[in-house]
Tab-separated table of C-alpha atoms and ligand atoms in Angstrom:
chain	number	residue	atom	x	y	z
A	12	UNK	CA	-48.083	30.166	184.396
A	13	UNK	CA	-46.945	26.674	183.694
A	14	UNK	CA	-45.989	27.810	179.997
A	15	UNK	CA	-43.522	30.457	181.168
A	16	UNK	CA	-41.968	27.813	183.711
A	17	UNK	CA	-41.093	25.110	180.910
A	18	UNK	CA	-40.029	27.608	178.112
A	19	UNK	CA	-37.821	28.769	181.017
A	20	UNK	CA	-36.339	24.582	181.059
A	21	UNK	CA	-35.936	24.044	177.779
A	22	UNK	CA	-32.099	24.706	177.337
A	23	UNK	CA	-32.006	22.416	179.996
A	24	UNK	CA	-34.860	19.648	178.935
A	25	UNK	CA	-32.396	19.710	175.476
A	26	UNK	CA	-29.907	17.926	177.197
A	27	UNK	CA	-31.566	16.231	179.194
A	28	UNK	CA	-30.182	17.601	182.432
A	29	UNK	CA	-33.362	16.399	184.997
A	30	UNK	CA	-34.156	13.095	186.657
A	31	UNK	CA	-36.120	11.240	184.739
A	32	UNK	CA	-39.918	12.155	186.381
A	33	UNK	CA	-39.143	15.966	185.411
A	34	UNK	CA	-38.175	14.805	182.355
A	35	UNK	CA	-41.177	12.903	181.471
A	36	UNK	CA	-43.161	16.011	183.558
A	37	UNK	CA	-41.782	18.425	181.105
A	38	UNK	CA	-42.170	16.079	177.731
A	39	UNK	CA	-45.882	15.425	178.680
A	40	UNK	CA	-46.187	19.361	178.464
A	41	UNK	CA	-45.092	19.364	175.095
A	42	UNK	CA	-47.214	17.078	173.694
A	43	UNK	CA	-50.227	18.749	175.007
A	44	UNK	CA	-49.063	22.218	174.095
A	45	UNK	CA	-48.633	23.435	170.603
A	46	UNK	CA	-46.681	26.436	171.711
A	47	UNK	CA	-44.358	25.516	173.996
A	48	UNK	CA	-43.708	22.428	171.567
A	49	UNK	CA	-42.856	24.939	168.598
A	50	UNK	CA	-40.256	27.192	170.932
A	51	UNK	CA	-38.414	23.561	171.501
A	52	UNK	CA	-38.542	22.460	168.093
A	53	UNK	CA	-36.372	26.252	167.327
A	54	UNK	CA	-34.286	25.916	170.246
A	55	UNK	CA	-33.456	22.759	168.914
A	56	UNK	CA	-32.760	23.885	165.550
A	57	UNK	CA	-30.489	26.504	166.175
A	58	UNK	CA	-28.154	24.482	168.398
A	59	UNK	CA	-28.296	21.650	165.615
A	60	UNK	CA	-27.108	24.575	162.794
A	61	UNK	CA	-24.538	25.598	165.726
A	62	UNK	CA	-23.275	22.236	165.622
A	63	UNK	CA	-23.385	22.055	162.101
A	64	UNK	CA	-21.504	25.128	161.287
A	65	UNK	CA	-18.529	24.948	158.793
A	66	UNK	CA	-15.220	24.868	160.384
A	67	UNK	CA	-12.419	27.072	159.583
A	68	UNK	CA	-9.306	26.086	158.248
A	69	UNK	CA	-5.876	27.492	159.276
A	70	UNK	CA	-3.489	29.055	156.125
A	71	UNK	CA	-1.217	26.567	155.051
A	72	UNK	CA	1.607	28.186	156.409
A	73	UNK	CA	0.755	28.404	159.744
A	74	UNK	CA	2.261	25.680	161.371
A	75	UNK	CA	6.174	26.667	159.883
A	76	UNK	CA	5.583	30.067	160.777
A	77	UNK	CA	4.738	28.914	164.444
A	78	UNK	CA	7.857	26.576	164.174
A	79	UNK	CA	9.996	29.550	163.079
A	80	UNK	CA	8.512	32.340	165.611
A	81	UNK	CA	9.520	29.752	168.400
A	82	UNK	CA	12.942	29.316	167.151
A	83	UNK	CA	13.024	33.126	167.015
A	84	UNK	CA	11.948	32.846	170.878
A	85	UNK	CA	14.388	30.211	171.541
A	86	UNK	CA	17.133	32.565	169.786
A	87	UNK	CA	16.794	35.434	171.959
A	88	UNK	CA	16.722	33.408	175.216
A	89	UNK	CA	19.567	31.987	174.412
A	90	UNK	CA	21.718	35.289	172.845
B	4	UNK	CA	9.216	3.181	168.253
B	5	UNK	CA	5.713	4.414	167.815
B	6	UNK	CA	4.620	6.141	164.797
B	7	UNK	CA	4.216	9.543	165.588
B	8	UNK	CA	0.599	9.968	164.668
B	9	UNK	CA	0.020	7.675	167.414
B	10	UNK	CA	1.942	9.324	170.039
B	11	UNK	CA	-0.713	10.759	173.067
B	12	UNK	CA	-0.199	14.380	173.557
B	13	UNK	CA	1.329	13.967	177.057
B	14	UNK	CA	3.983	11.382	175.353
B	15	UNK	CA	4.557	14.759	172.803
B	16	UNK	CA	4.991	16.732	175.606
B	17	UNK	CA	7.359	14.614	177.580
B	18	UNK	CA	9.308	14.665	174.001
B	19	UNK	CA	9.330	18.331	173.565
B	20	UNK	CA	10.451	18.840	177.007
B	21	UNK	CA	13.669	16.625	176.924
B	22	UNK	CA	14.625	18.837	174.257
B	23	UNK	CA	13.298	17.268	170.664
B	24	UNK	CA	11.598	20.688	169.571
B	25	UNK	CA	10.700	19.561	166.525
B	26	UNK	CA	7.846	17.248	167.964
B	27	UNK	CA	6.149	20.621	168.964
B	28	UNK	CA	5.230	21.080	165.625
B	29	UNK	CA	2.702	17.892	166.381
B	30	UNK	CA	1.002	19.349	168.684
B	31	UNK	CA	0.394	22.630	166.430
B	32	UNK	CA	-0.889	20.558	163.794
B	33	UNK	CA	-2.991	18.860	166.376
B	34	UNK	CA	-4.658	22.023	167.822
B	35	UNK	CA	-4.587	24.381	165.264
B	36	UNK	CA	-7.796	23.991	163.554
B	37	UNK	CA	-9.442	23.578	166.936
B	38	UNK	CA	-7.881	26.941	168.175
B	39	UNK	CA	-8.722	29.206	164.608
B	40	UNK	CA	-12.388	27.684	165.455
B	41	UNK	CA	-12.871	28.462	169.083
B	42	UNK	CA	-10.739	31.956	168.569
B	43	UNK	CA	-12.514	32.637	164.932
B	44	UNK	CA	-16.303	33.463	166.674
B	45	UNK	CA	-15.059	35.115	169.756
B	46	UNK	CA	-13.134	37.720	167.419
B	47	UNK	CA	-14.874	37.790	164.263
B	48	UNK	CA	-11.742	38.766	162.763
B	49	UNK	CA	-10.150	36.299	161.052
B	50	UNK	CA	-6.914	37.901	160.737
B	51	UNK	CA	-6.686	38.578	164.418
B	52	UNK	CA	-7.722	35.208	165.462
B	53	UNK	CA	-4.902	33.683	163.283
B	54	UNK	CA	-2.616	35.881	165.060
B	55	UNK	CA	-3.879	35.129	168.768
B	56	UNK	CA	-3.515	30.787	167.959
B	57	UNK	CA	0.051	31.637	166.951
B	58	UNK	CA	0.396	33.718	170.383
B	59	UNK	CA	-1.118	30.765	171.970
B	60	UNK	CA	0.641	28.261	171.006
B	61	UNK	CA	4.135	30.223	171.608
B	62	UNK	CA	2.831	30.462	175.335
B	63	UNK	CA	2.147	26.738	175.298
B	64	UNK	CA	5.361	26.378	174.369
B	65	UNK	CA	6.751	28.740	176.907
B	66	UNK	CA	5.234	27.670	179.972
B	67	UNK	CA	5.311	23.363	178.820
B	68	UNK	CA	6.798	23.291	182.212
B	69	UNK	CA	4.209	23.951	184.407
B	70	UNK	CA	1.637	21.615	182.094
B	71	UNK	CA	0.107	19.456	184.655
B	72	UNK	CA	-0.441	15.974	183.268
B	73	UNK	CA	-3.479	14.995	185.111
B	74	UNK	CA	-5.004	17.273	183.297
B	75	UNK	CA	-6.300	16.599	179.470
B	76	UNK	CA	-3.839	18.573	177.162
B	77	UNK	CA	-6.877	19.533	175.386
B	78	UNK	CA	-8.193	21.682	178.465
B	79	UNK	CA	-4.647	22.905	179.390
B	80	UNK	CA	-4.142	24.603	175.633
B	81	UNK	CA	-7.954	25.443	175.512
B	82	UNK	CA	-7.222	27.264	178.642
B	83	UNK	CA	-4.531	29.008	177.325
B	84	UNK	CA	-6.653	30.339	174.135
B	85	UNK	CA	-9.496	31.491	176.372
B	86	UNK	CA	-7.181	33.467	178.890
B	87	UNK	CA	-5.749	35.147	176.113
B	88	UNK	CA	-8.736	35.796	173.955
B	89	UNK	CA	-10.352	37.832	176.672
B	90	UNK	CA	-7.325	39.916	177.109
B	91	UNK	CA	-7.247	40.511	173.794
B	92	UNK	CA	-10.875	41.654	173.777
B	93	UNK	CA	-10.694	43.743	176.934
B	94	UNK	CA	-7.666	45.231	175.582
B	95	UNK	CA	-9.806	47.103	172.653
B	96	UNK	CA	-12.700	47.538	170.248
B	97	UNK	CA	-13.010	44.670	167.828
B	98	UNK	CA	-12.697	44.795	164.226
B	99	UNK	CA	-14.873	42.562	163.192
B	100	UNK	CA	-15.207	41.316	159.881
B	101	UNK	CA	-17.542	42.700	157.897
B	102	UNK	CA	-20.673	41.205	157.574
B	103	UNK	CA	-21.297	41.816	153.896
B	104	UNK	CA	-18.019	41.819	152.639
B	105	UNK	CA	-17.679	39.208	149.620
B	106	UNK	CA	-14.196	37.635	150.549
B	107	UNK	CA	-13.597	35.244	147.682
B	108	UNK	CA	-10.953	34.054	150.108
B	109	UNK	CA	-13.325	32.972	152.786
B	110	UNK	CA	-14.533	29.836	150.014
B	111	UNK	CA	-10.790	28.663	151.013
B	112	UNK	CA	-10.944	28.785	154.867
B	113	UNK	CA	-14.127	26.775	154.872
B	114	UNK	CA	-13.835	23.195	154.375
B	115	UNK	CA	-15.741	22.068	151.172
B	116	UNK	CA	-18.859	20.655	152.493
B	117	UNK	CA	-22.886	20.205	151.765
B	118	UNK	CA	-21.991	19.582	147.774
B	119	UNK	CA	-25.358	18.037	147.617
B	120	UNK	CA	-27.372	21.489	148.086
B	121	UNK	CA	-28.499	23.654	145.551
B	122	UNK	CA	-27.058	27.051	145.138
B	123	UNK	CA	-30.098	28.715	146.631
B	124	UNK	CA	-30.140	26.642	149.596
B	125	UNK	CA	-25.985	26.875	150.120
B	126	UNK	CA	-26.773	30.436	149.642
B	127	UNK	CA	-29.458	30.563	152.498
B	128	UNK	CA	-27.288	28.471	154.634
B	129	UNK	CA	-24.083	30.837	154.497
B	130	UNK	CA	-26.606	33.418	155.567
B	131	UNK	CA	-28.005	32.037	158.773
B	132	UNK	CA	-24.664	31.178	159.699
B	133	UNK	CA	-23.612	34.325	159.367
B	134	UNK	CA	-26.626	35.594	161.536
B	135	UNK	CA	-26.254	32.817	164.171
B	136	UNK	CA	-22.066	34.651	164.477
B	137	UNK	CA	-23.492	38.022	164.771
B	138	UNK	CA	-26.106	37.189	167.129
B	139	UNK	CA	-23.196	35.044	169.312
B	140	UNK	CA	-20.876	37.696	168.843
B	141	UNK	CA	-23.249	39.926	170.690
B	142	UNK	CA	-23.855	38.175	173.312
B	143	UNK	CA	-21.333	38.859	176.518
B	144	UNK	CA	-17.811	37.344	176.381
B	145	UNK	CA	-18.187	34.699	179.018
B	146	UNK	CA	-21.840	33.575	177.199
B	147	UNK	CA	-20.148	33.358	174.176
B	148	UNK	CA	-17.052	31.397	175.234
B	149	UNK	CA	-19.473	29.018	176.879
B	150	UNK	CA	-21.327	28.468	173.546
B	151	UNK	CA	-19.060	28.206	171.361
B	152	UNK	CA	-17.008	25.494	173.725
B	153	UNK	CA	-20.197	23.765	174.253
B	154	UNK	CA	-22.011	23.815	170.661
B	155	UNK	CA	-18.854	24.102	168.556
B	156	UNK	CA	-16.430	22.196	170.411
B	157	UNK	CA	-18.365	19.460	172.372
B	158	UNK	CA	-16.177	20.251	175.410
B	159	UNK	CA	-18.498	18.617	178.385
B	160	UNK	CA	-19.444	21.015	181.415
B	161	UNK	CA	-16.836	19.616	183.501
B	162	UNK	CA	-14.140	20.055	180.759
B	163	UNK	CA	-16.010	23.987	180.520
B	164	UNK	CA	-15.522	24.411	183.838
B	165	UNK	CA	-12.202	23.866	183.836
B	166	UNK	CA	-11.089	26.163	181.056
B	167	UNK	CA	-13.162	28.985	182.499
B	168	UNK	CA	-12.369	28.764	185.656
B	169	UNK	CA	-15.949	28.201	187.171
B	170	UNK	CA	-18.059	25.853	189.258
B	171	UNK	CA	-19.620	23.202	186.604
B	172	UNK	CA	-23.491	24.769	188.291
B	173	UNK	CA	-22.372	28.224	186.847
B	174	UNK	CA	-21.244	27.292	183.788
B	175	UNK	CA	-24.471	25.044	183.007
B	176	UNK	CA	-26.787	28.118	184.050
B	177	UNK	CA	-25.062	30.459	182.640
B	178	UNK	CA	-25.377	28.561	179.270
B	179	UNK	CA	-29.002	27.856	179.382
B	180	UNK	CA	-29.517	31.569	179.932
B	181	UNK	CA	-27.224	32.051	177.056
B	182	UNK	CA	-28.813	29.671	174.578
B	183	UNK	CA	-32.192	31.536	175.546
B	184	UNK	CA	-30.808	35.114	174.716
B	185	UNK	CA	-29.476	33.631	171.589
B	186	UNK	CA	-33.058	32.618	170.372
B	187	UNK	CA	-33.918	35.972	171.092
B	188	UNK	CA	-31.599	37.650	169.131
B	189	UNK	CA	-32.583	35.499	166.256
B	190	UNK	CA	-35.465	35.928	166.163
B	191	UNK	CA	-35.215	39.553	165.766
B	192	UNK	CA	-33.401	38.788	162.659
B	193	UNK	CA	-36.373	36.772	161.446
C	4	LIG	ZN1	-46.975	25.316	177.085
């Protein structure tokens, strides 16, 4: 079934990771199909809120306490 | 004598290795918010992950002499992180962070961002991005590496392939599979 095979490319179609007749193959599909058009409109979603995800800071102390644990290392090489 | 912000990492490098230790501490400040967020959803544990990038970066700094400088620093350190996050997770059970817990703390790890949504939708937001971490952290190590390095980090296939250790066709079906299985899960959530 021709639905199954696309849904199957779409993590692929996203990045658009064909030549360009399967591309164009795969994006006629979706226009004609409701379904398979909705499952690419989540996939892209999610990776968009992946990409969009809040990043993480570090404590402000972590760089001198990296600094100081390799001076520790240094120390004990050298003793 | 170029400022230092401008310094490339290799020219750091080079520095650190003719003995001017100090510059190291560029390269931490660099890298470290990259490492806490690639080693931050392959944990969950935020304590743990804080305690891997420091273990990272002292093995960086251990083994500067076999850096190879035809290769980005970026993948060389990223490398580094990924090697040792999968030790650390073969090694034992994860504690990862609770789900629910209210950590007034976590307000502080998070940069200040999306000021211009309401409460309710900030509220909604913290939510699914909370499901999309449990439904990556349940997905197998390598799938979840692969995500995160590809969604999180914008680290192209070839750069991927490199810090895994696999052929760039691998890595780009193994993360198509992945991003499938990840709409799964989700949608279980739903
Ligand atoms: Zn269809």
């Amino acid at each position: 079934m021709i639905c199954k095979k696309i849904v199957e490319l779409l993590p692929r179609f996203i990045e658009n990771d064909f030549s360009k007749e399967e591309y164009a193959e795969i994006a006629r599909h979706l226009e004609e199909c409701e379904r398979c058009k909705k499952e690419y409109e989540a996939m892209k979603k999610l990776i968009d809120r992946l990409e969009t995800m809040p990043l993480l800071n570090v404590p402000k102390s972590f760089k001198e306490s990296v600094m100081k644990s390799l001076k520790d290392l240094k120390d004990k090489n050298d003793g | 004598m170029k400022q230092q912000e401008f310094l490339t990492d290799i020219e750091i490098v080079e520095k650190v290795k003719k003995g001017d230790k100090d510059s190291f501490s560029l390269l931490v400040e660099r890298y470290q918010k990259g490492l806490i967020n690639l080693l931050f959803p392959l944990l969950r544990n935020y304590e743990e992950a804080i305690e891997l990038c420091q273990e990272v970066f002292l093995k960086v700094y251990s083994h500067l002499d076999q850096y190879d400088s035809h290769y980005k620093f970026s993948t060389w350190i990223y490398r580094i992180a990924n090697n040792l996050a999968i030790d650390h997770l073969r090694k034992g059970t994860p504690k990862i962070d609770s789900i629910d817990e209210k950590d007034e703390d976590e307000e502080s790890k998070i940069e200040i961002e999306s000021n211009d949504l309401s409460p309710q939708e900030r509220l909604e937001k913290k939510i699914m991005e909370k499901e999309i971490l449990t439904a990556i952290s349940s997905l197998d190590t390598l799938s979840r590496e692969l995500i995160i390095l590809r969604h999180i980090h914008f680290r192209s296939y070839e750069e991927m392939a490199k810090i895994t250790n696999l052929p760039v066709g691998t890595v780009k079906n193994k993360i198509f599979r992945a991003r499938k299985e990840l709409m799964k899960k989700l949608e279980k959530v739903k």
